Tab-separated table of C-alpha atoms in Angstrom:
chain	number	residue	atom	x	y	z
A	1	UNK	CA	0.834	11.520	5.826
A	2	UNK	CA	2.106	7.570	5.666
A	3	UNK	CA	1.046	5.867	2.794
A	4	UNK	CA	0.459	2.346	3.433
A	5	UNK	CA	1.069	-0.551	0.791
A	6	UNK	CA	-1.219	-3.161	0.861
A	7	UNK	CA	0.366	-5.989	2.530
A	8	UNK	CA	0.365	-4.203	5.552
A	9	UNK	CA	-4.087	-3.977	5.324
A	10	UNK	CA	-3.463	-7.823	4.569
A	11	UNK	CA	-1.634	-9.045	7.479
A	12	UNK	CA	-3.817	-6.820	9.473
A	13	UNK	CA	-6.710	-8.913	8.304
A	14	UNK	CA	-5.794	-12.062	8.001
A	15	UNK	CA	-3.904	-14.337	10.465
A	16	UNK	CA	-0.729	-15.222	8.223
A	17	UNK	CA	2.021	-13.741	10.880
A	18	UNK	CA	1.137	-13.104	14.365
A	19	UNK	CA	3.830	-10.848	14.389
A	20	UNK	CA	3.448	-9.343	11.227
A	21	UNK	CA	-0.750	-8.657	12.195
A	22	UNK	CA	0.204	-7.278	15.457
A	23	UNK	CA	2.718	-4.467	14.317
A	24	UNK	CA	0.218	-4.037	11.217
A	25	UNK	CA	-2.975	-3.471	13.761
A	26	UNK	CA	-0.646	-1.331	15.926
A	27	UNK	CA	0.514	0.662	13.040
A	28	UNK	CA	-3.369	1.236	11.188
A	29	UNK	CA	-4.786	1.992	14.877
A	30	UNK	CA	-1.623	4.993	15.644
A	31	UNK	CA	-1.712	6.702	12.277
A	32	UNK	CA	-5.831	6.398	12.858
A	33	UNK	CA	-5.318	8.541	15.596
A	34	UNK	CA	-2.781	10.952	14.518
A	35	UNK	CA	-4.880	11.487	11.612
A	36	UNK	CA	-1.692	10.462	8.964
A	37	UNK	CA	-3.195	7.546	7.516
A	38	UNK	CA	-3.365	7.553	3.804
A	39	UNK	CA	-4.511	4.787	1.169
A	40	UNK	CA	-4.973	4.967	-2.653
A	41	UNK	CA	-7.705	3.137	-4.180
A	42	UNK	CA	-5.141	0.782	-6.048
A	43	UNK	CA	-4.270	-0.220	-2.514
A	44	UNK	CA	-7.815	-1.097	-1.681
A	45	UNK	CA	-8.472	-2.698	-5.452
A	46	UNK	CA	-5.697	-5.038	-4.305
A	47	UNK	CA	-7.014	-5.269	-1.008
A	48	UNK	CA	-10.345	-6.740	-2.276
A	49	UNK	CA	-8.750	-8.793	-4.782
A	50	UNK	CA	-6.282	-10.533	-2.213
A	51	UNK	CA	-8.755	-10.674	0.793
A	52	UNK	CA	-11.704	-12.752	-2.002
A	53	UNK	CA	-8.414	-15.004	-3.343
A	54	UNK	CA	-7.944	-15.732	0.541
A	55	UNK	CA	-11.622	-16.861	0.729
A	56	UNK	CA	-12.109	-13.960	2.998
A	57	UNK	CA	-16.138	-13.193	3.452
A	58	UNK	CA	-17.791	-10.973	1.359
A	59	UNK	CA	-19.428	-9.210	4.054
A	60	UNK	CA	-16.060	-8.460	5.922
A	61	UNK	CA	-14.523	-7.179	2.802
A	62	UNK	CA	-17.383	-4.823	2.609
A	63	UNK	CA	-17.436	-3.652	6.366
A	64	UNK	CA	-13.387	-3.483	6.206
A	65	UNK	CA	-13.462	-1.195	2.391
A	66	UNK	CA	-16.171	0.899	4.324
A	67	UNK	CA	-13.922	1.336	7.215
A	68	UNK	CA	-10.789	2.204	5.132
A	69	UNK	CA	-12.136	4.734	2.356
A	70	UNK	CA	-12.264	7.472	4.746
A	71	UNK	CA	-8.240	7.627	4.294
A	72	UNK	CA	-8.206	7.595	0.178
A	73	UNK	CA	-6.539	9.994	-1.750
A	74	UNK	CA	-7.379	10.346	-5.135
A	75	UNK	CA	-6.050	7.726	-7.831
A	76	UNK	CA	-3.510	7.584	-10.263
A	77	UNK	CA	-3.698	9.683	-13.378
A	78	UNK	CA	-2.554	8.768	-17.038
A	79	UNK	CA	1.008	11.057	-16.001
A	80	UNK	CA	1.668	8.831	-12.895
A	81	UNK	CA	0.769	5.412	-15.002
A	82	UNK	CA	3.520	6.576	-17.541
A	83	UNK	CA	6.141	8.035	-15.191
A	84	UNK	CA	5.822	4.523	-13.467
A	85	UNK	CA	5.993	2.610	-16.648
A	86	UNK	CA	8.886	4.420	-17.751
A	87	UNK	CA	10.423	3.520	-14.357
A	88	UNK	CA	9.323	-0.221	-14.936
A	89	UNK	CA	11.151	-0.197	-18.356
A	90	UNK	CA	14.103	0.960	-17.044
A	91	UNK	CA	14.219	-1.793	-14.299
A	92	UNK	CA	13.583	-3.967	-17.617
A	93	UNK	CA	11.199	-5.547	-14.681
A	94	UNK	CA	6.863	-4.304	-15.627
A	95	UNK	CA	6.046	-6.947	-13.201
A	96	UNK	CA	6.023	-4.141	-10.710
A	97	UNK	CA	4.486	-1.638	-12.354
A	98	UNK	CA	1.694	-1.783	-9.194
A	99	UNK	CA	4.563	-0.812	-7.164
A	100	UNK	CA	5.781	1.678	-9.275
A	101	UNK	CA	2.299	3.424	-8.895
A	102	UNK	CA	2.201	2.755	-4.804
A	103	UNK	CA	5.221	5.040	-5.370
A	104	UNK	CA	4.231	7.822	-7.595
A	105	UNK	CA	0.805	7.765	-5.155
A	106	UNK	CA	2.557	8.300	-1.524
A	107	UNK	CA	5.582	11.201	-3.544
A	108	UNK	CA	2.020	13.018	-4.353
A	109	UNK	CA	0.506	12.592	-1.466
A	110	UNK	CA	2.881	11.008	1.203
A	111	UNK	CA	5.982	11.919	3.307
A	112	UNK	CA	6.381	8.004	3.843
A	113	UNK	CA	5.475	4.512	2.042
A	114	UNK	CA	5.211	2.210	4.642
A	115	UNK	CA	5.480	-1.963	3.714
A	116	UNK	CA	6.580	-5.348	4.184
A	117	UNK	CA	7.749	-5.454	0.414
A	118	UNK	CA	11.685	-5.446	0.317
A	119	UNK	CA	11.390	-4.901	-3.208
A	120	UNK	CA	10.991	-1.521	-2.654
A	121	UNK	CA	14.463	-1.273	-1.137
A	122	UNK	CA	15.528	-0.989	-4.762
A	123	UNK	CA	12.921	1.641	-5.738
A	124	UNK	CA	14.278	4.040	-3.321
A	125	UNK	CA	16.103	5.608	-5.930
A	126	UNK	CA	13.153	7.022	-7.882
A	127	UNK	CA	11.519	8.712	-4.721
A	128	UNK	CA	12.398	11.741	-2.332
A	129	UNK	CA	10.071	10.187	0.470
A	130	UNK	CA	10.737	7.454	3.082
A	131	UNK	CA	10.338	3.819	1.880
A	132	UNK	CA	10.195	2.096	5.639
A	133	UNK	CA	10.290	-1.845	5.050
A	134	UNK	CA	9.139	-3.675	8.120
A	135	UNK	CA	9.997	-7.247	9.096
């Protein structure tokens, strides 16, 4: 399974980066197929949240959520909120404790975290799995 951060559902959506909404479409539409798409519901709470900041339609938040919860795996539990914490502390940077989670999500559930977030090139070192940054 490939565990997709969010940014990657965003610049599928939304025209920011024609390149960056091309390989994104390309990338939802292959694991679609191969059945190895996977999503968290922290991914899709940030989804909504970034997609209603962008002034994105109600109604095409709705269709898109109703499209995408077919991939979820379950959420975080208290034991993954604390492992990431702990991890946060010791980056002395909480600011990305959502990361942190993205991460404890796809080692559960995941062989791969797939993003355009390059701060995750420095998480690397608390996973096992593939962190694949795309550009």
């Amino acid at each position: 399974m490939v565990y997709l951060d969010t940014n990657v559902l965003i610049y599928a959506a939304v025209e920011q980066d024609k390149n960056k909404k091309e390989l994104s479409i390309e990338l939802i539409q292959s694991l679609v197929e191969s059945n190895k798409l996977l999503l968290s519901p922290l991914v899709l709470q940030e989804y909504i949240y970034t997609l209603s900041r962008l002034g994105v339609d109600g109604e095409v938040i709705v269709y898109d959520v109703d499209f995408y919860k077919e991939y979820l795996c379950q959420n975080y539990d208290a034991n993954m909120l604390i492992l990431a914490m702990q991890k946060c502390t010791k980056e002395n940077n909480c600011k990305n404790i959502n990361d942190l989670l993205h991460l404890e999500l796809a080692q559960k559930y995941a062989q791969k975290l797939v993003t355009f977030d390059k701060d995750f090139g420095r998480l690397q070192k608390y996973t096992k799995i593939d962190i694949e940054i795309l550009q």
